[in-house]
C-alpha cells in the first residue's frame, strides 16, 4: 500500500502550495518513498478527522496516521532508517529545529503578509470564504490591507534572509555538501508564494534565489515542475 | 603548553565581554581543555599580528594559531576528536552554521544597538576612542543616538528570539538533550550585554532567560561567575 499524503489544493486540484505539505513531499522524495498526494481543501475537516486534528499535512502509511510536518519527518527517519537520513543524526535534528522554528515564526508570517490576497484568489469558493474570515481575524485587517505596500515591504522581508546568505556563502546547502531537511524547510516556504503568486519575493541575483533554482531541480524537478498560477 | 586565548578585555582586565570570545571559552570548556585567556585590547593589533588579522578570538595551541570563533570550533573538534563533540557530526555542524549566521547577522547587530554606549564606557581610554570612531562610522550616527529609545526598541529585539522560544518549548537545549556549540553561540551573544550593561534585555519569565540561567551554571559557572559591571 503506498503512502498517502493529504495535500492542500486550490480550486484547481493540481495546484498544491502549502509550505508544510511541500516539506513533507520533499522529505518523502529524499527517502525515496512513493506517495499518493491527494488533493484536500481547507474546509474538508471531516476527511482528515481520523488524524485527530484539522490541518495538513496528514500522512497515512499503512496503519499509521500522522500530522505535523516535523513529526512526519521524524517518523520517516525512524520508520525507514536504511534510507538517506533527513536530519543526519541527533545533533543535526536538534539544530534543524531552530531552522524550522525560524521558518515558522519569522519567515512564513512575513511571506503571508506579502501574498495573502494571492492565496485567497487560488482557493475554491468555500475555502476562500473560510480563509478570508480566519486570516482577517488573525491579522485584524482585511487581506487587501495586510498586503498593501508589499513592493516596499518586501525589501525588509529580504533582509531577514541574511542568515541564509551567510550560510550559502560557506556551503552549497543548508545541509552542508548535500541538501537535507533543513533545505526542505526553506524550499517549502519559498514554494508557497512561487505557486500562488507572480509577485517576485527574491531578486534574481540573490544567492538565495540561486540556491532555490538548484532546489527546484532536485528529485527530477519535483518543485520546478509543480503547477503555478 | 596550555592553550592561549587572546580575549577582549575592558579597562578592568578582568572584564571579558566579546560574544565571539565567549563562544570559544565555552567551546574549550565543552572539550575539557584548559586555557589561559589573556586580556587583550582592541587597539593592540600588534600583539595578534602573527594571526594575520586584527580581531579576537585568537587561539594559540602549540604551533597552531587560529582566528575566527567558527574556525576555532572546527579546529577543536578536529584536533581533539576523542573529547565531547561540539557539533555532533557533519549535519549538526552544517545546521549550526545557520544558528551562527542568525546570531551574527540578526541577533548581535540588534544587541549592539541596545548597548553600544555601555560597551564604550567599560573600555580603556585608547580603545574607547577607537571604538567610538569605528562604530559611529559603521552606524552613521553618534553612539548615543544609536542607543536612544532602547526601552521601546528592546521589545522588537525580543520578538526576534521567537525561533529560540519555539525550540525551547520542545527541547531543553538548542543542542537537544544537552548543550552543544549551538547553545554556546547564543550564550556568548547574551553574555556580551550581561557583562557590560545593567540594561535588561530579557524579561525574567522569558523561556530564553530560563535557558540562559541554566547556561550560566554550566562548567562550574563559567559564565555566571564572570565579572560584570
Short mmCIF file of C-alpha atoms in Angstrom, two decimals:
data_model
loop_
_atom_site.label_atom_id
_atom_site.label_comp_id
_atom_site.label_asym_id
_atom_site.label_seq_id
_atom_site.Cartn_x
_atom_site.Cartn_y
_atom_site.Cartn_z
CA UNK A 1 0.00 0.00 0.00
CA UNK A 2 1.57 3.33 -1.00
CA UNK A 3 1.89 6.21 1.43
CA UNK A 4 -0.93 8.75 1.18
CA UNK A 5 -0.49 12.47 1.79
CA UNK A 6 -3.44 14.82 2.22
CA UNK A 7 -2.10 17.83 0.35
CA UNK A 8 -3.62 21.31 0.33
CA UNK A 9 -5.03 22.18 -3.11
CA UNK A 10 -6.54 25.23 -4.78
CA UNK A 11 -9.72 25.43 -6.84
CA UNK A 12 -7.52 23.73 -9.45
CA UNK A 13 -6.78 20.41 -7.73
CA UNK A 14 -3.37 20.30 -9.45
CA UNK A 15 -2.28 23.49 -7.67
CA UNK A 16 -0.51 22.45 -4.45
CA UNK A 17 1.03 25.21 -2.37
CA UNK A 18 1.17 24.53 1.39
CA UNK A 19 4.73 25.17 2.66
CA UNK A 20 4.26 22.43 5.24
CA UNK A 21 2.99 19.88 2.69
CA UNK A 22 5.97 20.73 0.46
CA UNK A 23 8.32 19.97 3.36
CA UNK A 24 6.71 16.53 3.53
CA UNK A 25 6.77 15.99 -0.24
CA UNK A 26 10.49 16.78 -0.28
CA UNK A 27 11.14 14.58 2.77
CA UNK A 28 9.40 11.64 1.08
CA UNK A 29 11.41 12.20 -2.10
CA UNK A 30 14.65 12.35 -0.09
CA UNK A 31 13.79 8.98 1.47
CA UNK A 32 12.93 7.60 -1.96
CA UNK A 33 9.37 6.82 -0.88
CA UNK A 34 6.50 6.90 -3.34
CA UNK A 35 3.43 8.86 -2.29
CA UNK A 36 -0.07 9.48 -3.48
CA UNK A 37 -0.62 13.17 -2.74
CA UNK A 38 -4.39 13.55 -2.72
CA UNK A 39 -5.97 16.98 -3.13
CA UNK A 40 -7.53 18.33 0.06
CA UNK A 41 -9.32 21.60 0.76
CA UNK A 42 -9.10 23.63 3.98
CA UNK A 43 -12.76 23.17 4.79
CA UNK A 44 -12.70 19.39 4.38
CA UNK A 45 -12.01 18.83 8.06
CA UNK A 46 -14.12 15.68 8.06
CA UNK A 47 -11.82 13.94 5.58
CA UNK A 48 -8.85 14.16 7.99
CA UNK A 49 -10.76 13.89 11.27
CA UNK A 50 -9.16 10.44 11.73
CA UNK A 51 -5.86 12.28 12.39
CA UNK A 52 -7.34 13.95 15.46
CA UNK A 53 -7.00 17.49 14.12
CA UNK A 54 -7.88 19.63 11.12
CA UNK A 55 -4.70 20.67 9.28
CA UNK A 56 -2.43 19.20 6.64
CA UNK A 57 0.00 17.62 6.00
CA UNK A 58 -1.62 14.38 7.13
CA UNK A 59 0.31 11.27 6.19
CA UNK A 60 -1.09 7.75 6.14
CA UNK A 61 1.43 4.90 5.99
CA UNK A 62 -0.30 1.55 6.44
CA UNK A 63 -1.84 1.58 9.91
CA UNK A 64 -0.08 4.82 10.90
CA UNK A 65 -1.69 8.27 10.56
CA UNK A 66 0.45 11.31 11.32
CA UNK A 67 0.07 15.07 11.23
CA UNK A 68 2.53 17.97 11.58
CA UNK A 69 5.39 18.22 9.11
CA UNK A 70 8.11 17.93 11.77
CA UNK A 71 6.53 14.84 13.36
CA UNK A 72 6.19 13.30 9.89
CA UNK A 73 9.89 13.89 9.14
CA UNK A 74 10.76 12.29 12.49
CA UNK A 75 8.56 9.34 11.68
CA UNK A 76 10.11 8.86 8.24
CA UNK A 77 13.67 8.84 9.63
CA UNK A 78 12.66 6.34 12.35
CA UNK A 79 10.47 4.08 10.23
CA UNK A 80 12.90 4.00 7.28
CA UNK A 81 16.36 4.10 8.88
CA UNK A 82 18.03 2.33 5.94
CA UNK A 83 17.20 5.17 3.58
CA UNK A 84 19.03 8.50 3.40
CA UNK A 85 18.67 10.37 6.68
CA UNK A 86 16.70 13.62 6.72
CA UNK A 87 18.43 15.06 9.80
CA UNK A 88 21.84 13.35 9.83
CA UNK A 89 21.64 12.26 13.46
CA UNK A 90 20.54 13.70 16.77
CA UNK A 91 22.57 16.94 16.66
CA UNK A 92 21.53 17.52 13.07
CA UNK A 93 17.92 17.07 14.16
CA UNK A 94 18.30 19.30 17.23
CA UNK A 95 19.85 22.14 15.23
CA UNK A 96 17.33 21.76 12.37
CA UNK A 97 14.65 22.55 14.97
CA UNK A 98 15.99 26.09 15.05
CA UNK A 99 15.73 26.44 11.27
CA UNK A 100 12.20 25.01 11.47
CA UNK A 101 11.30 27.46 14.24
CA UNK A 102 12.79 30.38 12.31
CA UNK A 103 10.78 29.46 9.20
CA UNK A 104 7.57 29.08 11.21
CA UNK A 105 7.94 32.16 13.42
CA UNK A 106 9.77 34.68 11.21
CA UNK A 107 9.88 33.70 7.56
CA UNK A 108 6.41 32.30 6.89
CA UNK A 109 4.40 35.03 8.65
CA UNK A 110 6.35 37.53 6.55
CA UNK A 111 5.54 35.64 3.34
CA UNK A 112 1.87 35.53 4.30
CA UNK A 113 1.82 39.33 4.61
CA UNK A 114 3.14 39.58 1.05
CA UNK A 115 0.81 37.12 -0.73
CA UNK A 116 -2.37 36.64 1.33
CA UNK A 117 -4.57 38.01 -1.43
CA UNK A 118 -2.87 35.78 -3.99
CA UNK A 119 -3.53 32.76 -1.80
CA UNK A 120 -7.20 33.70 -1.47
CA UNK A 121 -7.54 34.01 -5.22
CA UNK A 122 -6.42 30.44 -5.95
CA UNK A 123 -8.86 28.84 -3.49
CA UNK A 124 -12.24 27.39 -4.35
CA UNK A 125 -15.25 29.43 -3.22
CA UNK A 126 -15.86 27.64 0.07
CA UNK A 127 -12.19 27.66 1.12
CA UNK A 128 -11.85 31.29 0.05
CA UNK A 129 -14.61 32.42 2.41
CA UNK A 130 -13.09 30.35 5.24
CA UNK A 131 -9.58 31.64 4.51
CA UNK A 132 -10.66 35.27 4.38
CA UNK A 133 -12.59 35.02 7.61
CA UNK A 134 -9.91 33.18 9.63
CA UNK A 135 -6.97 35.24 8.31
CA UNK A 136 -8.71 38.59 8.67
CA UNK A 137 -9.45 37.62 12.26
CA UNK A 138 -5.79 36.63 12.79
CA UNK A 139 -4.34 39.79 11.24
CA UNK A 140 -7.12 42.11 12.41
CA UNK A 141 -7.39 43.68 8.96
CA UNK A 142 -8.90 42.98 5.52
CA UNK A 143 -6.46 40.87 3.48
CA UNK A 144 -6.00 43.69 0.97
CA UNK A 145 -4.81 46.00 3.75
CA UNK A 146 -2.39 43.40 5.12
CA UNK A 147 -0.80 43.03 1.69
CA UNK A 148 -0.80 46.77 0.87
CA UNK A 149 2.64 48.28 0.23
CA UNK A 150 4.29 44.94 -0.43
CA UNK A 151 6.59 46.37 -3.08
CA UNK A 152 8.28 48.36 -0.31
CA UNK A 153 7.90 45.83 2.49
CA UNK A 154 9.50 43.00 0.51
CA UNK A 155 12.85 44.78 0.97
CA UNK A 156 12.58 44.30 4.74
CA UNK A 157 11.48 40.71 4.24
CA UNK A 158 14.54 40.02 2.07
CA UNK A 159 16.82 41.38 4.80
CA UNK A 160 15.55 38.67 7.14
CA UNK A 161 17.18 36.10 4.86
CA UNK A 162 20.65 37.34 5.87
CA UNK A 163 21.36 34.17 7.92
CA UNK A 164 20.64 32.04 4.84
CA UNK A 165 23.05 34.09 2.73
CA UNK A 166 25.64 33.81 5.49
CA UNK A 167 25.41 30.02 5.30
CA UNK A 168 25.30 29.82 1.49
CA UNK A 169 28.49 31.88 1.26
CA UNK A 170 30.22 28.99 3.07
CA UNK A 171 28.47 25.80 1.94
CA UNK A 172 26.21 24.90 -1.03
CA UNK A 173 23.20 23.68 1.01
CA UNK A 174 21.83 24.32 4.48
CA UNK A 175 22.52 20.61 4.98
CA UNK A 176 26.20 21.10 4.04
CA UNK A 177 27.59 19.39 0.94
CA UNK A 178 24.15 17.96 0.04
CA UNK A 179 20.57 19.01 0.71
CA UNK A 180 18.69 17.65 3.72
CA UNK A 181 15.59 18.52 5.74
CA UNK A 182 16.99 21.95 6.64
CA UNK A 183 16.88 22.81 2.94
CA UNK A 184 13.41 21.31 2.51
CA UNK A 185 12.04 23.55 5.26
CA UNK A 186 13.13 26.67 3.40
CA UNK A 187 12.40 25.34 -0.08
CA UNK A 188 8.87 24.56 1.15
CA UNK A 189 8.45 28.10 2.43
CA UNK A 190 9.53 29.59 -0.91
CA UNK A 191 7.46 27.15 -2.97
CA UNK A 192 4.32 28.53 -1.33
CA UNK A 193 4.46 32.05 -2.86
CA UNK A 194 6.07 30.62 -6.01
CA UNK A 195 2.94 28.54 -6.69
CA UNK A 196 0.21 31.04 -5.78
CA UNK A 197 1.70 34.36 -6.88
CA UNK A 198 3.63 36.13 -9.61
CA UNK A 199 4.96 38.64 -7.09
CA UNK A 200 8.77 38.33 -7.05
CA UNK A 201 9.93 37.76 -3.47
CA UNK A 202 13.60 37.33 -4.35
CA UNK A 203 15.83 39.33 -6.65
CA UNK A 204 17.26 37.19 -9.45
CA UNK A 205 20.88 37.63 -8.36
CA UNK A 206 20.20 36.86 -4.70
CA UNK A 207 22.29 33.84 -3.57
CA UNK A 208 19.07 32.52 -2.04
CA UNK A 209 17.44 32.60 -5.49
CA UNK A 210 20.43 30.75 -6.95
CA UNK A 211 20.10 28.11 -4.22
CA UNK A 212 16.34 27.91 -4.85
CA UNK A 213 16.94 27.27 -8.55
CA UNK A 214 19.16 24.32 -7.60
CA UNK A 215 16.40 23.17 -5.24
CA UNK A 216 13.78 23.33 -8.00
CA UNK A 217 15.81 20.75 -9.93
CA UNK A 218 16.02 18.20 -7.08
CA UNK A 219 14.18 14.88 -7.41
CA UNK A 220 13.62 15.21 -11.13
CA UNK A 221 12.20 18.71 -10.75
CA UNK A 222 9.61 17.96 -8.05
CA UNK A 223 9.35 21.64 -7.15
CA UNK A 224 10.31 23.09 -10.52
CA UNK A 225 7.65 21.19 -12.45
CA UNK A 226 4.89 21.91 -9.95
CA UNK A 227 1.79 23.73 -11.17
CA UNK A 228 1.86 27.52 -10.68
CA UNK A 229 -0.67 30.27 -11.26
CA UNK B 1 51.98 24.02 26.89
CA UNK B 2 48.46 25.25 27.67
CA UNK B 3 46.20 26.73 25.03
CA UNK B 4 46.25 30.54 24.94
CA UNK B 5 43.26 32.67 24.03
CA UNK B 6 43.55 36.38 23.30
CA UNK B 7 40.37 37.60 24.96
CA UNK B 8 38.86 41.07 24.62
CA UNK B 9 39.05 42.97 27.92
CA UNK B 10 37.79 46.28 29.27
CA UNK B 11 39.73 48.92 31.19
CA UNK B 12 39.38 46.39 34.01
CA UNK B 13 41.38 43.45 32.60
CA UNK B 14 39.08 41.03 34.45
CA UNK B 15 36.07 42.24 32.44
CA UNK B 16 35.74 39.98 29.39
CA UNK B 17 32.75 40.54 27.16
CA UNK B 18 33.29 39.63 23.49
CA UNK B 19 30.43 37.36 22.30
CA UNK B 20 32.87 35.63 19.95
CA UNK B 21 35.50 35.05 22.65
CA UNK B 22 32.77 33.63 24.92
CA UNK B 23 31.85 31.17 22.17
CA UNK B 24 35.45 30.00 22.23
CA UNK B 25 35.68 29.90 26.04
CA UNK B 26 32.55 27.72 26.14
CA UNK B 27 33.83 25.51 23.31
CA UNK B 28 37.10 24.93 25.19
CA UNK B 29 35.21 24.11 28.40
CA UNK B 30 32.96 21.68 26.48
CA UNK B 31 36.08 19.90 25.19
CA UNK B 32 37.56 19.89 28.71
CA UNK B 33 40.59 21.86 27.56
CA UNK B 34 42.39 24.25 29.89
CA UNK B 35 43.07 27.71 28.55
CA UNK B 36 44.96 30.79 29.55
CA UNK B 37 42.67 33.63 28.49
CA UNK B 38 44.94 36.65 28.28
CA UNK B 39 43.49 40.15 28.35
CA UNK B 40 43.68 41.93 25.01
CA UNK B 41 42.53 45.39 23.97
CA UNK B 42 41.02 46.36 20.61
CA UNK B 43 43.88 48.64 19.70
CA UNK B 44 46.61 46.07 20.43
CA UNK B 45 46.64 44.88 16.83
CA UNK B 46 50.42 44.30 17.01
CA UNK B 47 50.02 41.63 19.71
CA UNK B 48 47.92 39.41 17.41
CA UNK B 49 49.55 40.36 14.10
CA UNK B 50 51.00 36.82 13.98
CA UNK B 51 47.43 35.60 13.31
CA UNK B 52 47.34 37.55 10.05
CA UNK B 53 44.45 39.79 11.11
CA UNK B 54 43.37 42.13 13.89
CA UNK B 55 40.38 40.66 15.74
CA UNK B 56 39.84 38.22 18.57
CA UNK B 57 39.32 35.43 19.43
CA UNK B 58 42.82 34.34 18.51
CA UNK B 59 43.75 30.90 19.79
CA UNK B 60 47.28 29.54 20.07
CA UNK B 61 47.65 25.80 20.56
CA UNK B 62 51.30 24.75 20.32
CA UNK B 63 52.43 25.62 16.80
CA UNK B 64 48.90 26.44 15.61
CA UNK B 65 47.48 29.97 15.62
CA UNK B 66 43.83 30.40 14.69
CA UNK B 67 41.33 33.23 14.44
CA UNK B 68 37.53 33.36 13.94
CA UNK B 69 35.32 31.64 16.50
CA UNK B 70 33.79 29.23 13.96
CA UNK B 71 37.18 28.17 12.59
CA UNK B 72 38.40 27.67 16.16
CA UNK B 73 35.42 25.43 16.99
CA UNK B 74 36.12 23.43 13.82
CA UNK B 75 39.77 23.10 14.79
CA UNK B 76 38.94 21.93 18.32
CA UNK B 77 36.58 19.21 17.06
CA UNK B 78 39.18 18.02 14.54
CA UNK B 79 42.26 18.26 16.76
CA UNK B 80 40.56 16.68 19.79
CA UNK B 81 38.20 14.09 18.31
CA UNK B 82 38.24 11.91 21.45
CA UNK B 83 36.63 14.63 23.54
CA UNK B 84 32.93 15.58 23.51
CA UNK B 85 31.93 16.83 20.06
CA UNK B 86 30.89 20.46 19.67
CA UNK B 87 28.78 19.90 16.57
CA UNK B 88 27.70 16.26 16.80
CA UNK B 89 28.76 15.35 13.27
CA UNK B 90 28.57 16.84 9.80
CA UNK B 91 24.82 17.57 9.72
CA UNK B 92 24.98 19.03 13.21
CA UNK B 93 27.81 21.27 12.03
CA UNK B 94 26.03 22.25 8.80
CA UNK B 95 22.82 23.20 10.61
CA UNK B 96 24.71 25.03 13.39
CA UNK B 97 26.06 27.29 10.63
CA UNK B 98 22.56 28.71 10.30
CA UNK B 99 22.33 29.46 14.02
CA UNK B 100 25.79 31.06 13.82
CA UNK B 101 24.71 33.13 10.81
CA UNK B 102 21.50 34.17 12.54
CA UNK B 103 23.41 35.29 15.65
CA UNK B 104 25.96 37.21 13.55
CA UNK B 105 23.54 38.84 11.10
CA UNK B 106 20.38 39.40 13.15
CA UNK B 107 20.87 38.96 16.89
CA UNK B 108 24.24 40.61 17.55
CA UNK B 109 23.68 43.76 15.47
CA UNK B 110 20.44 44.21 17.43
CA UNK B 111 22.26 43.79 20.76
CA UNK B 112 24.88 46.33 19.67
CA UNK B 113 22.15 48.90 19.02
CA UNK B 114 20.93 48.42 22.61
CA UNK B 115 24.24 48.61 24.49
CA UNK B 116 26.83 50.44 22.36
CA UNK B 117 27.23 53.22 24.92
CA UNK B 118 27.61 50.69 27.73
CA UNK B 119 30.35 48.93 25.78
CA UNK B 120 32.17 52.23 25.23
CA UNK B 121 32.03 53.01 28.94
CA UNK B 122 33.86 49.82 30.00
CA UNK B 123 36.79 50.32 27.60
CA UNK B 124 40.11 51.90 28.45
CA UNK B 125 40.72 55.38 27.04
CA UNK B 126 42.56 54.32 23.89
CA UNK B 127 40.08 51.57 22.99
CA UNK B 128 37.16 53.87 23.75
CA UNK B 129 38.30 56.44 21.20
CA UNK B 130 38.88 53.69 18.62
CA UNK B 131 35.52 52.05 19.36
CA UNK B 132 33.58 55.31 19.14
CA UNK B 133 35.22 56.28 15.86
CA UNK B 134 34.80 52.90 14.13
CA UNK B 135 31.25 52.27 15.38
CA UNK B 136 29.99 55.78 14.66
CA UNK B 137 31.33 55.34 11.15
CA UNK B 138 29.59 51.95 10.84
CA UNK B 139 26.22 53.15 12.17
CA UNK B 140 26.48 56.66 10.68
CA UNK B 141 25.38 58.21 13.98
CA UNK B 142 26.80 59.15 17.41
CA UNK B 143 26.59 56.09 19.71
CA UNK B 144 24.13 57.88 21.98
CA UNK B 145 21.72 58.34 19.05
CA UNK B 146 22.04 54.70 18.01
CA UNK B 147 21.11 53.57 21.53
CA UNK B 148 18.33 56.16 22.02
CA UNK B 149 14.87 54.73 22.65
CA UNK B 150 16.18 51.31 23.65
CA UNK B 151 13.44 50.83 26.26
CA UNK B 152 10.94 50.71 23.39
CA UNK B 153 13.17 49.03 20.80
CA UNK B 154 14.07 46.12 23.07
CA UNK B 155 10.50 44.84 22.59
CA UNK B 156 11.18 44.38 18.86
CA UNK B 157 14.53 42.81 19.63
CA UNK B 158 12.88 40.29 21.96
CA UNK B 159 10.43 39.32 19.22
CA UNK B 160 13.38 38.21 17.07
CA UNK B 161 14.05 35.47 19.62
CA UNK B 162 10.82 33.69 18.63
CA UNK B 163 12.74 30.86 16.89
CA UNK B 164 14.67 30.20 20.11
CA UNK B 165 11.44 30.01 22.13
CA UNK B 166 9.99 27.69 19.51
CA UNK B 167 12.92 25.31 20.02
CA UNK B 168 12.99 25.58 23.82
CA UNK B 169 9.30 24.67 24.00
CA UNK B 170 10.31 21.29 22.50
CA UNK B 171 13.79 20.52 23.85
CA UNK B 172 15.88 21.80 26.79
CA UNK B 173 18.89 23.00 24.76
CA UNK B 174 19.49 24.13 21.19
CA UNK B 175 21.75 21.07 21.03
CA UNK B 176 18.85 18.82 22.05
CA UNK B 177 19.03 16.90 25.35
CA UNK B 178 22.39 18.50 26.24
CA UNK B 179 24.10 21.79 25.34
CA UNK B 180 26.48 21.99 22.40
CA UNK B 181 28.04 24.66 20.19
CA UNK B 182 24.60 25.89 19.07
CA UNK B 183 23.90 26.87 22.67
CA UNK B 184 27.36 28.42 23.09
CA UNK B 185 26.74 30.71 20.11
CA UNK B 186 23.66 32.18 21.73
CA UNK B 187 25.00 32.10 25.30
CA UNK B 188 28.02 34.06 24.02
CA UNK B 189 25.76 36.66 22.43
CA UNK B 190 23.82 37.15 25.65
CA UNK B 191 26.94 37.19 27.84
CA UNK B 192 28.12 40.26 25.97
CA UNK B 193 25.40 42.69 27.19
CA UNK B 194 25.23 40.81 30.51
CA UNK B 195 28.86 41.75 31.26
CA UNK B 196 28.92 45.36 30.03
CA UNK B 197 25.44 46.61 30.90
CA UNK B 198 22.72 46.63 33.54
CA UNK B 199 20.07 47.13 30.86
CA UNK B 200 17.70 44.13 30.98
CA UNK B 201 17.46 42.61 27.52
CA UNK B 202 15.23 39.70 28.54
CA UNK B 203 12.18 39.61 30.75
CA UNK B 204 12.67 37.35 33.77
CA UNK B 205 9.92 34.93 32.78
CA UNK B 206 11.08 34.59 29.18
CA UNK B 207 11.91 30.92 28.41
CA UNK B 208 15.14 32.25 26.87
CA UNK B 209 16.05 33.79 30.24
CA UNK B 210 15.30 30.48 31.96
CA UNK B 211 17.58 28.70 29.45
CA UNK B 212 20.26 31.37 29.96
CA UNK B 213 20.18 30.80 33.72
CA UNK B 214 20.86 27.11 33.10
CA UNK B 215 23.67 28.14 30.76
CA UNK B 216 25.24 30.40 33.39
CA UNK B 217 25.67 27.34 35.61
CA UNK B 218 27.49 25.23 33.00
CA UNK B 219 31.17 24.35 33.54
CA UNK B 220 31.16 25.30 37.20
CA UNK B 221 29.59 28.68 36.47
CA UNK B 222 32.00 29.82 33.77
CA UNK B 223 29.52 32.44 32.53
CA UNK B 224 27.68 33.00 35.81
CA UNK B 225 30.81 33.84 37.78
CA UNK B 226 32.27 36.11 35.13
CA UNK B 227 32.98 39.72 36.08
CA UNK B 228 30.19 42.20 35.28
CA UNK B 229 29.88 45.96 35.53
#
